[in-house]
Structures are given as structure tokens and as C-alpha cells.
PDB file of C-alpha atoms in Angstrom:
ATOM      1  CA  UNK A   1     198.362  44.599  -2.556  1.00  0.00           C
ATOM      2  CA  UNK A   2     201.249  43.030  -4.195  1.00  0.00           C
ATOM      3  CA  UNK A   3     200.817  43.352  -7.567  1.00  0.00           C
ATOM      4  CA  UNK A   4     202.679  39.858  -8.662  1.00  0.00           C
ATOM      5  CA  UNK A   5     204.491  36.807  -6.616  1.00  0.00           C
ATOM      6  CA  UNK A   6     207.137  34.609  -6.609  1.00  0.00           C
ATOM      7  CA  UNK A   7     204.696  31.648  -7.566  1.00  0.00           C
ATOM      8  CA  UNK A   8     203.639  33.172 -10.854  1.00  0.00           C
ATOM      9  CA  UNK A   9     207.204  33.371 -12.099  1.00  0.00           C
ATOM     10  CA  UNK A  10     208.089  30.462 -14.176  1.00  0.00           C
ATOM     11  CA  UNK A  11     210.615  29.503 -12.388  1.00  0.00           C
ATOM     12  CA  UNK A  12     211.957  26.315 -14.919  1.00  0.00           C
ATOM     13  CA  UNK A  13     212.683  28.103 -17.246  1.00  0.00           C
ATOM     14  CA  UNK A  14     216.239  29.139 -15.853  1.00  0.00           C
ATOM     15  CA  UNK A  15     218.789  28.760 -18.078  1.00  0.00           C
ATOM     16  CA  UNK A  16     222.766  28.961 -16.571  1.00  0.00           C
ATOM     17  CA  UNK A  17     223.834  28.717 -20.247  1.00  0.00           C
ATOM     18  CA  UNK A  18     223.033  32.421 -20.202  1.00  0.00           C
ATOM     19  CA  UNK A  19     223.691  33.632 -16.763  1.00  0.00           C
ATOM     20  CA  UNK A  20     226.338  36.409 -16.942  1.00  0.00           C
ATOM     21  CA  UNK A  21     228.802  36.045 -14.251  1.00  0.00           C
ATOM     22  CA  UNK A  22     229.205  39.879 -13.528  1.00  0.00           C
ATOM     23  CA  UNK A  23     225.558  40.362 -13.145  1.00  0.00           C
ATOM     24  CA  UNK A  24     225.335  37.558 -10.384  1.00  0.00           C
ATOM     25  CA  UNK A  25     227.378  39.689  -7.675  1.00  0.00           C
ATOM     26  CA  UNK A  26     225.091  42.881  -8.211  1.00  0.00           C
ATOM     27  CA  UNK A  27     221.568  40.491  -7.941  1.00  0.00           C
ATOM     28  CA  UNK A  28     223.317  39.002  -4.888  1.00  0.00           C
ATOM     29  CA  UNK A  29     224.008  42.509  -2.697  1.00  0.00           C
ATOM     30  CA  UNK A  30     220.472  43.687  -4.231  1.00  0.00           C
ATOM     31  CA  UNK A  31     218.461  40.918  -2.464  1.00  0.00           C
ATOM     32  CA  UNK A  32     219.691  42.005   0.556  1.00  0.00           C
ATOM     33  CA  UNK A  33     219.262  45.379   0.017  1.00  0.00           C
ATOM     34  CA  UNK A  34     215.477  44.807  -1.074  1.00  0.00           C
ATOM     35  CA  UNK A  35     214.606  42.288   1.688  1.00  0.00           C
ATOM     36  CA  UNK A  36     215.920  45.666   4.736  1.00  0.00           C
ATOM     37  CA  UNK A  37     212.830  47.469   3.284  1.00  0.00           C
ATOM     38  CA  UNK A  38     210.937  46.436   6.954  1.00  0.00           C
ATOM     39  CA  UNK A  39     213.972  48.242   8.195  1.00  0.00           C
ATOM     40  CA  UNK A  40     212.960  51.093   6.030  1.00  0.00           C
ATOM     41  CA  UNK A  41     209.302  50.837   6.632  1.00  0.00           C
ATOM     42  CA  UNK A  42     210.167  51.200  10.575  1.00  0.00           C
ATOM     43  CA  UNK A  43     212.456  54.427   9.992  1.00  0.00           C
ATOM     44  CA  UNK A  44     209.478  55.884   7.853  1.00  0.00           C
ATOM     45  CA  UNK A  45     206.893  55.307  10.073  1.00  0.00           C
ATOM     46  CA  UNK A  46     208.572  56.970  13.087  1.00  0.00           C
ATOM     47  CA  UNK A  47     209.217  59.738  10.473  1.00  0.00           C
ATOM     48  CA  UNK A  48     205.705  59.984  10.150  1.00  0.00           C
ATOM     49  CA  UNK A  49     204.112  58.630  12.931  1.00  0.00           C
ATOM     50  CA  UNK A  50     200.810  61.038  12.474  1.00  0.00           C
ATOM     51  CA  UNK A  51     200.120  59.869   9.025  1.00  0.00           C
ATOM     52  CA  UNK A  52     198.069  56.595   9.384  1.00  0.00           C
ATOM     53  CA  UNK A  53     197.528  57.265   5.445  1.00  0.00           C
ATOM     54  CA  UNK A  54     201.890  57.265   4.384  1.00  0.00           C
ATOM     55  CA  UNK A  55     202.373  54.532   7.154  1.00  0.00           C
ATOM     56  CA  UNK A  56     200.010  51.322   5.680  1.00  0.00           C
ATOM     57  CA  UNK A  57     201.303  53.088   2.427  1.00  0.00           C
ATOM     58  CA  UNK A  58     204.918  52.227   3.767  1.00  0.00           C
ATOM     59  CA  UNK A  59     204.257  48.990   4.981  1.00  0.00           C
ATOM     60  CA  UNK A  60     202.191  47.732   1.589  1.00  0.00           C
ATOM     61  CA  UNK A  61     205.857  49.572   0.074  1.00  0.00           C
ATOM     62  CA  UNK A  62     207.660  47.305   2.773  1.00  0.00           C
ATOM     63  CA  UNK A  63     205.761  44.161   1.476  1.00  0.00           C
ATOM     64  CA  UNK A  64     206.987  44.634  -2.020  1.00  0.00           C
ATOM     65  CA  UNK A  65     210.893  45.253  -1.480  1.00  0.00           C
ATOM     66  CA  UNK A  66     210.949  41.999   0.482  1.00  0.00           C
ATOM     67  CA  UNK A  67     209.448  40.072  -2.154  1.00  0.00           C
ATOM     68  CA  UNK A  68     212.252  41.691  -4.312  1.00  0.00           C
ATOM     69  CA  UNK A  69     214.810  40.410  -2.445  1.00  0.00           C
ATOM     70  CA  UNK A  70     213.207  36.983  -1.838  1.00  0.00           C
ATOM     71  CA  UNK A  71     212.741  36.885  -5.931  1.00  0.00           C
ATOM     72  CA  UNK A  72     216.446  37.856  -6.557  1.00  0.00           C
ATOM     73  CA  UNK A  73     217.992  35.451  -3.818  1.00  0.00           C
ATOM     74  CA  UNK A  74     216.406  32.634  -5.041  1.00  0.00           C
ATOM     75  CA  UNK A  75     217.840  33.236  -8.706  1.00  0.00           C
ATOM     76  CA  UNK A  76     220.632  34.288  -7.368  1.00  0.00           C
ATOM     77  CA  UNK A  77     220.906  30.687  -5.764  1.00  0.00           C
ATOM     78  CA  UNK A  78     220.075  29.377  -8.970  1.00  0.00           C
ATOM     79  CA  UNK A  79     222.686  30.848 -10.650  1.00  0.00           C
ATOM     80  CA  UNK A  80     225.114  29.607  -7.925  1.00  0.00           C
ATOM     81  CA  UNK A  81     223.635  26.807  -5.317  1.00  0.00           C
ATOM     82  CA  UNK A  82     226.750  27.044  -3.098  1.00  0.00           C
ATOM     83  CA  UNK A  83     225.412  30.564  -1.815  1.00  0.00           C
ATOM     84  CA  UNK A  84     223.089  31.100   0.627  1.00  0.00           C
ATOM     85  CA  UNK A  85     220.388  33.826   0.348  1.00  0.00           C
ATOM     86  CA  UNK A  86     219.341  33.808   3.917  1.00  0.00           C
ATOM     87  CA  UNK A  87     222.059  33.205   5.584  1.00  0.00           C
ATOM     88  CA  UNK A  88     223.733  36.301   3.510  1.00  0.00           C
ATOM     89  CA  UNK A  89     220.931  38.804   4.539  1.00  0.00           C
ATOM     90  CA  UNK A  90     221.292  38.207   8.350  1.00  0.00           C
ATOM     91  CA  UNK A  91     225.037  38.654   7.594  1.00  0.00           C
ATOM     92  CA  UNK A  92     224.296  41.736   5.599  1.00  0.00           C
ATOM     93  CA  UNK A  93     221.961  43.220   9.183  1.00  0.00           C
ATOM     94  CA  UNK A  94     225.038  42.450  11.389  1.00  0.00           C
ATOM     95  CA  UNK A  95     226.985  44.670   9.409  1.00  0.00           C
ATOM     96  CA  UNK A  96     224.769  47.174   8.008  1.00  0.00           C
ATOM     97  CA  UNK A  97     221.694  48.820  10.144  1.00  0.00           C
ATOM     98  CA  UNK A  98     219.917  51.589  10.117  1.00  0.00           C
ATOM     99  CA  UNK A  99     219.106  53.914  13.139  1.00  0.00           C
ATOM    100  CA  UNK A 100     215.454  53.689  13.694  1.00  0.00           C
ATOM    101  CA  UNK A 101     215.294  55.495  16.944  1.00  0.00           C
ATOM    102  CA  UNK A 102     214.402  58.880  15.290  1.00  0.00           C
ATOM    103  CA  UNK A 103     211.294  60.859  14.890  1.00  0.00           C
ATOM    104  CA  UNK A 104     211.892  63.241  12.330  1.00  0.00           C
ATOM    105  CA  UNK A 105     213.801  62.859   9.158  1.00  0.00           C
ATOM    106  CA  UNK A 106     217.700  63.386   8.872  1.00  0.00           C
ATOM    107  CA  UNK A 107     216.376  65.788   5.492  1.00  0.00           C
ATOM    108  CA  UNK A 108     215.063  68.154   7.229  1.00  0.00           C
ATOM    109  CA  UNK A 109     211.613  68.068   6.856  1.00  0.00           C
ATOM    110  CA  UNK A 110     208.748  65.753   5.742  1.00  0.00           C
ATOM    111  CA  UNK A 111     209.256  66.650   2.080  1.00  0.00           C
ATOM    112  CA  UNK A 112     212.942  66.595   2.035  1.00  0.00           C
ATOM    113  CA  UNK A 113     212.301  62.566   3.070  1.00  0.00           C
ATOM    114  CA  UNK A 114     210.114  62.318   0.435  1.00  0.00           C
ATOM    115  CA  UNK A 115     212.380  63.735  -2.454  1.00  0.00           C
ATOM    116  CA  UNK A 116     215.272  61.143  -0.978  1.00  0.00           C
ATOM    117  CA  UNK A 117     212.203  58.492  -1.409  1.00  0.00           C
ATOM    118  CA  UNK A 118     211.652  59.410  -4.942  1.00  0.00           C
ATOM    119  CA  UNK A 119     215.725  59.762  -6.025  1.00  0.00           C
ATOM    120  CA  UNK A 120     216.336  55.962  -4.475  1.00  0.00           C
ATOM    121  CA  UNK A 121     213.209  54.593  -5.957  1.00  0.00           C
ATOM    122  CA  UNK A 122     214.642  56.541  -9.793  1.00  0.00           C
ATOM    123  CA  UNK A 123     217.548  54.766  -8.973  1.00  0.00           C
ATOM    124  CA  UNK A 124     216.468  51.226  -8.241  1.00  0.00           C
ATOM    125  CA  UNK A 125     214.099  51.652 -11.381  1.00  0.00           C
ATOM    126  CA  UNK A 126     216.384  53.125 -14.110  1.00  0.00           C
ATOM    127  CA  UNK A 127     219.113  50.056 -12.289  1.00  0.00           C
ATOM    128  CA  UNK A 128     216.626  47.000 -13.049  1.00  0.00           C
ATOM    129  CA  UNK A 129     215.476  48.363 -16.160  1.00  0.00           C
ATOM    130  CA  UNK A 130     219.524  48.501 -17.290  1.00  0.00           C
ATOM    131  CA  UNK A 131     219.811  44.416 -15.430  1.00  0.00           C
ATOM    132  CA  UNK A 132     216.416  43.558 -17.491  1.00  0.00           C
ATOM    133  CA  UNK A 133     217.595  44.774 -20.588  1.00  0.00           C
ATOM    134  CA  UNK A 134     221.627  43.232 -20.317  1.00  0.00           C
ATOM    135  CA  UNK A 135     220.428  39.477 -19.538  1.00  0.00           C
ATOM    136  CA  UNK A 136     219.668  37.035 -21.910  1.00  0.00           C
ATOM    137  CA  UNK A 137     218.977  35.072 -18.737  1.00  0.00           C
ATOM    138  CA  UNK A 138     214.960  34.637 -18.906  1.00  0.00           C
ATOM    139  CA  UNK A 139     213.710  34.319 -15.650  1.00  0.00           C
ATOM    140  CA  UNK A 140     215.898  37.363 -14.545  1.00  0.00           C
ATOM    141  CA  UNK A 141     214.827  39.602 -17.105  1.00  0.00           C
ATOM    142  CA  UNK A 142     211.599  38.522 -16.115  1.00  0.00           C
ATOM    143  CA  UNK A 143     212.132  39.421 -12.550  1.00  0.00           C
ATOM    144  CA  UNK A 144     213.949  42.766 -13.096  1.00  0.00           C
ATOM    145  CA  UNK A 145     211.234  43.883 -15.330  1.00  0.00           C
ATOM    146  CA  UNK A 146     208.068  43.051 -12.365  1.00  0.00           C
ATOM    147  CA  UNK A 147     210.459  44.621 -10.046  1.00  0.00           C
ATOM    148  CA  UNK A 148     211.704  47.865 -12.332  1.00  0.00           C
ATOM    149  CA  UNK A 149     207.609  48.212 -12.637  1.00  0.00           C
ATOM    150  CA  UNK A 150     206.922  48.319  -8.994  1.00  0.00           C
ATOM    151  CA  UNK A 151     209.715  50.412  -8.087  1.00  0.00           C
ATOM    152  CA  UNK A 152     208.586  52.904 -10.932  1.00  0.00           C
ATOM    153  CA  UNK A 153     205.172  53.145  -9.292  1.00  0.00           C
ATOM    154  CA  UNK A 154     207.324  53.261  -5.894  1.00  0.00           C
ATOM    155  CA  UNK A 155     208.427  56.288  -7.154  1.00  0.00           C
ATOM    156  CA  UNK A 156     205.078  57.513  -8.414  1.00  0.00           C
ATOM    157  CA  UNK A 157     203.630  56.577  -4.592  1.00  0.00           C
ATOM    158  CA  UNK A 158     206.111  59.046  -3.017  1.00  0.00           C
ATOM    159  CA  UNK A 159     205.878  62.063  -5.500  1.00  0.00           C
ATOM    160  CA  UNK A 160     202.604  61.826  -4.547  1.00  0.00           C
ATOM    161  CA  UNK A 161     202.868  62.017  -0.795  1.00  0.00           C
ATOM    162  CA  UNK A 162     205.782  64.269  -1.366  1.00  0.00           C
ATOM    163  CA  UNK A 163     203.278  66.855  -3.154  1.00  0.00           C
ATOM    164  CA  UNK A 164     200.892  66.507  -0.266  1.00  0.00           C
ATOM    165  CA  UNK A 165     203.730  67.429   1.825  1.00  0.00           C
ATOM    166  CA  UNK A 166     204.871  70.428  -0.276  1.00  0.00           C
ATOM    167  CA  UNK A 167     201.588  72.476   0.076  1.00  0.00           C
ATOM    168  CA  UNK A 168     202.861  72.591   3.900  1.00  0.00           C
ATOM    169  CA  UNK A 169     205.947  73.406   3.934  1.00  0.00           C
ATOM    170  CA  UNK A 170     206.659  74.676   0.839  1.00  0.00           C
ATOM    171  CA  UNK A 171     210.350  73.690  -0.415  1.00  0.00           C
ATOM    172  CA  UNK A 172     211.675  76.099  -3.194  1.00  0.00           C
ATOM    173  CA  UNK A 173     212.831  74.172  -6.077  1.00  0.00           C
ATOM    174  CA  UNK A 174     216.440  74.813  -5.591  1.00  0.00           C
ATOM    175  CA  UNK A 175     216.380  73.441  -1.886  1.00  0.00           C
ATOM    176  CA  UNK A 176     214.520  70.416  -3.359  1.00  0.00           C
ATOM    177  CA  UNK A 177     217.454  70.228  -5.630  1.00  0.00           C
ATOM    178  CA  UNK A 178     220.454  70.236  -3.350  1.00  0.00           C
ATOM    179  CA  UNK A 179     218.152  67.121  -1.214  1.00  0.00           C
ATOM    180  CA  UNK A 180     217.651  65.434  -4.179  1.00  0.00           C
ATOM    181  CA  UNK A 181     221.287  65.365  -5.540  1.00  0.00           C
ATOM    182  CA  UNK A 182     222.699  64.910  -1.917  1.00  0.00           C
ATOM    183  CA  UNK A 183     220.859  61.541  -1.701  1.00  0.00           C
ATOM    184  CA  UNK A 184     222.231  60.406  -5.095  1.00  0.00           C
ATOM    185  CA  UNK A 185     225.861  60.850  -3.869  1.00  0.00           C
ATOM    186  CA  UNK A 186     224.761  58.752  -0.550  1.00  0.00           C
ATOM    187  CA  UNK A 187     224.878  56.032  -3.637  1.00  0.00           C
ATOM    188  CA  UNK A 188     228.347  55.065  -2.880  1.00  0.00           C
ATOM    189  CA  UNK A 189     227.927  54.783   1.318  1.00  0.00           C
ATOM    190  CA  UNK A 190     228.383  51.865   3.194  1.00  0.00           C
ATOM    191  CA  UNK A 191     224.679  50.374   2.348  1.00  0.00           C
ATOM    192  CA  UNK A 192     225.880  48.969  -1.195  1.00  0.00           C
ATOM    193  CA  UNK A 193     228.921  48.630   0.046  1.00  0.00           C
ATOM    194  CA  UNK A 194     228.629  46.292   2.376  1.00  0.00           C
ATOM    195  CA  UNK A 195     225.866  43.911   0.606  1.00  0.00           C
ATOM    196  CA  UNK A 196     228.262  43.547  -2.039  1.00  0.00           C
ATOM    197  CA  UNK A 197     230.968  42.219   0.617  1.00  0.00           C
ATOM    198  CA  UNK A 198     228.289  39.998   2.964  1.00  0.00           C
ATOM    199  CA  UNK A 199     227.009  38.877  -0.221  1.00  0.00           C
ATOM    200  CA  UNK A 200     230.344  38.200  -2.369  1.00  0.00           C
ATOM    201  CA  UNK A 201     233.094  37.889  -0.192  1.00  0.00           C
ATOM    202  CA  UNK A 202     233.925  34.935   2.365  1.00  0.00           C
ATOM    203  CA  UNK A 203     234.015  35.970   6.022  1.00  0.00           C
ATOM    204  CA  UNK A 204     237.622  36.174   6.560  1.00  0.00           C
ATOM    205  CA  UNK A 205     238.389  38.909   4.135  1.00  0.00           C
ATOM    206  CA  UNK A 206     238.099  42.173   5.491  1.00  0.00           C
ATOM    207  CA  UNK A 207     235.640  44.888   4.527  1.00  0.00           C
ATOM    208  CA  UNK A 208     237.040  47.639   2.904  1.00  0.00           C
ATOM    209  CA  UNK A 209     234.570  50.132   1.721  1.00  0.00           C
ATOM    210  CA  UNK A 210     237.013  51.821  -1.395  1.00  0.00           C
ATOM    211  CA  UNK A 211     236.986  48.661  -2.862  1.00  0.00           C
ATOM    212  CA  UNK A 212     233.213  47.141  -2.327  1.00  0.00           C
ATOM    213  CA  UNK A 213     232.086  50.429  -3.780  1.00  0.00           C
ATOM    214  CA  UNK A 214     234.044  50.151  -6.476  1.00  0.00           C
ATOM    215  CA  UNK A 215     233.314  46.264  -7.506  1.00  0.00           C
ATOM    216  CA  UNK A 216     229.798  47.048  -7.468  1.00  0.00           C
ATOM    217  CA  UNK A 217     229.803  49.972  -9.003  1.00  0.00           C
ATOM    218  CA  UNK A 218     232.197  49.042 -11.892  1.00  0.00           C
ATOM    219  CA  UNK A 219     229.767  46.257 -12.794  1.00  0.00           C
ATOM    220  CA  UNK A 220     226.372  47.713 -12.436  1.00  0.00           C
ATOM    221  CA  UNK A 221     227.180  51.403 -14.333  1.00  0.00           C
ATOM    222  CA  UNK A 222     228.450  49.299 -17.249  1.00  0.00           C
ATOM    223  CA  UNK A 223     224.563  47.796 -18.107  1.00  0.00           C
ATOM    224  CA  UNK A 224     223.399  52.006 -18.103  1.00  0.00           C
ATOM    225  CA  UNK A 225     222.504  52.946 -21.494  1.00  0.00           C
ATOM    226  CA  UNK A 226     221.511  56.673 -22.704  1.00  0.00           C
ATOM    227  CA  UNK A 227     218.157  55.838 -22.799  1.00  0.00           C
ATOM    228  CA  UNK A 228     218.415  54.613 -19.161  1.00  0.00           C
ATOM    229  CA  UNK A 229     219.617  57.717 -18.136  1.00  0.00           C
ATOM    230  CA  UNK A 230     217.095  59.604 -20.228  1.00  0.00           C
ATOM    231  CA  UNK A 231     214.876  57.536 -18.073  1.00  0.00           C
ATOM    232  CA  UNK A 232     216.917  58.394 -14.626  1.00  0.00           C
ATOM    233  CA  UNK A 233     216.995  62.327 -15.805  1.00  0.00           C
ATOM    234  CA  UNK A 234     213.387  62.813 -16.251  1.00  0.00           C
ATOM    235  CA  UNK A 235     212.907  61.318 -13.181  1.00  0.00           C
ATOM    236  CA  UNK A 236     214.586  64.191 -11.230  1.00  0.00           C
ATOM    237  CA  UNK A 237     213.333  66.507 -13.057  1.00  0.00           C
ATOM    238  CA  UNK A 238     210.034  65.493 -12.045  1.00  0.00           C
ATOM    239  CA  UNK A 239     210.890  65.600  -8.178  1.00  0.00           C
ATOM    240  CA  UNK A 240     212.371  68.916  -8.221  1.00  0.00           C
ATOM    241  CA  UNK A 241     209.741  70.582 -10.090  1.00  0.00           C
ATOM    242  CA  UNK A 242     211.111  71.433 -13.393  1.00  0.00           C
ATOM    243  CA  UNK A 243     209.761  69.953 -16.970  1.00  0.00           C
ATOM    244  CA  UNK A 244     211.287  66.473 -17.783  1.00  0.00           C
ATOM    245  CA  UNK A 245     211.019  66.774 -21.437  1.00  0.00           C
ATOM    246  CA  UNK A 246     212.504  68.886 -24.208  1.00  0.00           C
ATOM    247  CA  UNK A 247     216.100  70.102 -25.064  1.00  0.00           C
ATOM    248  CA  UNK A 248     217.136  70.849 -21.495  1.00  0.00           C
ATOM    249  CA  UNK A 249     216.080  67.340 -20.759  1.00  0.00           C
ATOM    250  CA  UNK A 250     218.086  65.716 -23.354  1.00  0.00           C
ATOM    251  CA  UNK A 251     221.269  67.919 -22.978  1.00  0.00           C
ATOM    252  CA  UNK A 252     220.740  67.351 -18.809  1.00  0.00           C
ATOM    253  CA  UNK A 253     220.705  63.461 -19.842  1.00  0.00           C
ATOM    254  CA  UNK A 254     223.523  63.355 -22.017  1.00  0.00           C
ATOM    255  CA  UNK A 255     225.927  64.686 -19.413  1.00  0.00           C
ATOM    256  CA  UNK A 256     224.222  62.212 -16.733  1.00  0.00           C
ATOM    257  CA  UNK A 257     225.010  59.420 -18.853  1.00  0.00           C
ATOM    258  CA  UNK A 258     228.504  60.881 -19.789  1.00  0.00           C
ATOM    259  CA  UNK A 259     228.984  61.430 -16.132  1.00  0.00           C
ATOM    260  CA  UNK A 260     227.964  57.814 -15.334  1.00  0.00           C
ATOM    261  CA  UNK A 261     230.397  56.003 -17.508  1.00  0.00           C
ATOM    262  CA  UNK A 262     233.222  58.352 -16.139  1.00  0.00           C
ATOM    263  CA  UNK A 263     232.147  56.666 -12.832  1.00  0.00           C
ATOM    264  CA  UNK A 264     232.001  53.233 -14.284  1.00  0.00           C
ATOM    265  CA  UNK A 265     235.983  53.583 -15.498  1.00  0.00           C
ATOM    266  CA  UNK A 266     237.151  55.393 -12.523  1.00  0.00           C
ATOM    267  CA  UNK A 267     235.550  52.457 -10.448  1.00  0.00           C
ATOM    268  CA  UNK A 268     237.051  49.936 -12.950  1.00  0.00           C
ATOM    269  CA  UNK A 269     240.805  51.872 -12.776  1.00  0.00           C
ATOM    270  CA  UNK A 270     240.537  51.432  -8.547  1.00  0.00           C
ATOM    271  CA  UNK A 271     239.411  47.436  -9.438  1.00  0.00           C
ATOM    272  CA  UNK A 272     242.078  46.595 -11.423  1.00  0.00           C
ATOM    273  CA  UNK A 273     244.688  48.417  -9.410  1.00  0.00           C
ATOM    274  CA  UNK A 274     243.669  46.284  -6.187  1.00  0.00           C
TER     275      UNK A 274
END
């Protein structure tokens, strides 16, 4: 059950006196993003295509990350009229798909999906929290924080499965580790990427993945604070099995967030040498 919709979001009270121009590229290549989650569903299904239980869990998951992207297209269309929400997503699917002819996940195992599950969903939490907290904008911060809630108990919906999983096959907490960082670094692949150029950039300008990467990622790590990454730390912890509180926690999120604005100013050195 969807825990909130479109409807219920009070929708006059947008303001463009307080849009932010840099955040209305990164809402733009998120809709898209957030509506593929059928895509996603389909991938995880065939994953686990003996689990009636994880697959209506997937598809209720599916539900919600379209009505993401349906809530952040139309303020993104608010924020600019002359762009087209729709009409960007079925550019976004010619350019970006999935493979969904699998039947067992690229991770390695049922629990290795899972811990890539939980590490997007810490992203895409810890990233609308940082949107809902930068805009003065109201019916954005409005939407980021109903979506930064779902995608937290996103998160919560996976370690659980992922726990189920565990007592099977029973993933040491180092090998959980190396899955869980190796999906962060699949942050910067093509799937950002290109929603930030079908979104952003007219058709006749070729994609270049160096610098899509780099004009979304310059804007969106700039809206991380440390307590967002205190936030995105404990997180991880949590999925690989080790405490997510006390000193290691706060010395393990002060080089996250140290590490993140080295990202944002390496990706905003590449923007303004293009």
C-alpha cells in the first residue's frame, strides 16, 4: 500500500520565486530514474522467481518508485513548463535499459542482490533528505521528504529480506563489504548518466558519459551535509553487519563526507573545463 499520493500534496502552493535552478536538472534525471522501478521490479522478480513473498514485496516497492517519479516530473514541469516529463522518460528507456533476461543475480547470490538493494535505497534516502533540506521551494521539500521516508523504509524492506537470505547462504561480513562498496561506485555508470542527458540536454547534442556524470554529480554532492553522511554511513554499517554508532561510526563518516566533497570539486574541475 502506498503510503501517500500525488493528490494529497498541495500542489498550489508552488512557489518559482524559490526554485533553485541547479536543483531542477537533478529532480529532472531522478523522475526518470524513479518511474524504471517496473524495470527493476521485472529484473528482481526473475532474480527471485521462487519467492512469491520478495516478489508482491517488489512490485508494492515498484508501485512506490513510479509514484516518485510521477511526483518529481510534475514539479519538475512546474518549475519549467517547456519540459516534458513523459516524453523525457520514454527518451530516457531508449537510451538506458536494463537486461531482464536473467535468472540469477549479477552479485552472486541472493544476498549479494539484496546488500546492492539496501546501498541504492541508502543512497536515494541520504540524496532526498540532502534535496529536502537545500530547497526553500515548498512543495519540493515536501515531496523529497514523503519520498526520503519511503525510500528509508525501502531500505528497511530489503535488510530484512536480505537477513532472511543470510541464514542460507551465509555471506561473511567482509564479502558483504566488497558487494556493498562495489555497488556504490556503480553510482557514476551510465544509469545517472544518461537521465541527466535525456532529461537536460536537447536531442542533437551528443551523449558523453565523462561529462553527464560529472554535471550531475557536481550539483547533487554539493546539497550533502555531515549529518547526511552520518546518515549514509550508518546505513552501511548496518548492511554489512558491523555497529552503526559510536567513534568508529563518526570517524568512518567524517572521511565519507570528506571523500564526498573531494568528488563534488573533482566533478566541478571536469565541468568547468568542458
Amino acid at each position: 500500500m502506498k503510503h501517500w499520493r500525488i493528490e494529497q500534496m498541495d500542489w498550489d502552493r508552488f512557489d518559482p520565486r524559490r526554485v533553485d535552478p541547479d536543483i531542477v536538472p537533478l529532480v529532472k534525471a531522478a523522475s526518470v530514474v524513479e518511474r524504471n522501478g517496473l524495470d527493476y521490479a521485472c529484473y528482481l522478480k526473475n532474480v527471485f522467481a521462487d519467492d512469491p513473498d520478495f516478489s508482491k514485496a517488489a512490485d508494492n516497492w515498484a508501485q512506490e518508485e513510479v509514484q516518485h517519479g510521477d511526483a518529481l516530473g510534475r514539479w519538475a514541469m512546474l518549475a519549467d513548463p517547456s519540459w516534458d516529463y513523459m516524453a523525457a522518460f520514454e527518451r530516457y528507456r531508449r537510451s538506458y535499459r536494463l537486461d531482464l533476461d536473467v535468472d540469477a543475480s549479477i552479485r552472486g547470490s541472493r544476498t549479494g542482490e539484496l546488500i546492492a538493494r539496501c546501498m541504492v535505497e541508502t543512497g536515494t534516502s541520504s540524496f532526498y533528505t540532502a534535496l529536502a533540506d537545500a530547497t526553500d521551494e515548498p512543495v519540493l521539500k515536501a515531496i523529497c521528504r514523503q519520498v526520503a521516508a519511503d525510500e528509508y523504509r525501502h531500505f528497511k524492506l530489503f535488510y530484512d529480506h536480505m537477513h532472511r537470505y543470510l541464514r542460507r547462504e551465509h555471506l561473511g561480513v567482509w564479502r558483504r563489504t566488497r558487494i556493498a562498496l562495489g555497488r556504490v561506485t556503480e553510482s557514476e555508470d551510465d544509469e545517472l548518466a544518461s537521465a541527466f542527458h535525456t532529461t537536460n540536454e536537447p536531442s542533437t547534442v551528443p551523449y558523453d558519459h565523462k561529462r553527464c556524470i560529472a554535471a550531475y554529480m557536481s550539483r547533487a554532492l554539493r546539497f550533502y551535509q555531515p549529518r547526511h553522511a552520518v546518515r549514509v554511513t550508518g546505513m552501511i554499517l548496518k548492511t554489512i553487519g558491523w555497529t552503526p554508532h559510536g567513534r568508529l561510526h563518526a570517524l568512518i563518516a567524517r572521511a565519507v563526507y570528506h571523500l564526498l566533497m573531494m568528488r563534488q570539486r573533482k566533478f566541478a574541475r571536469v565541468m568547468a573545463a568542458a
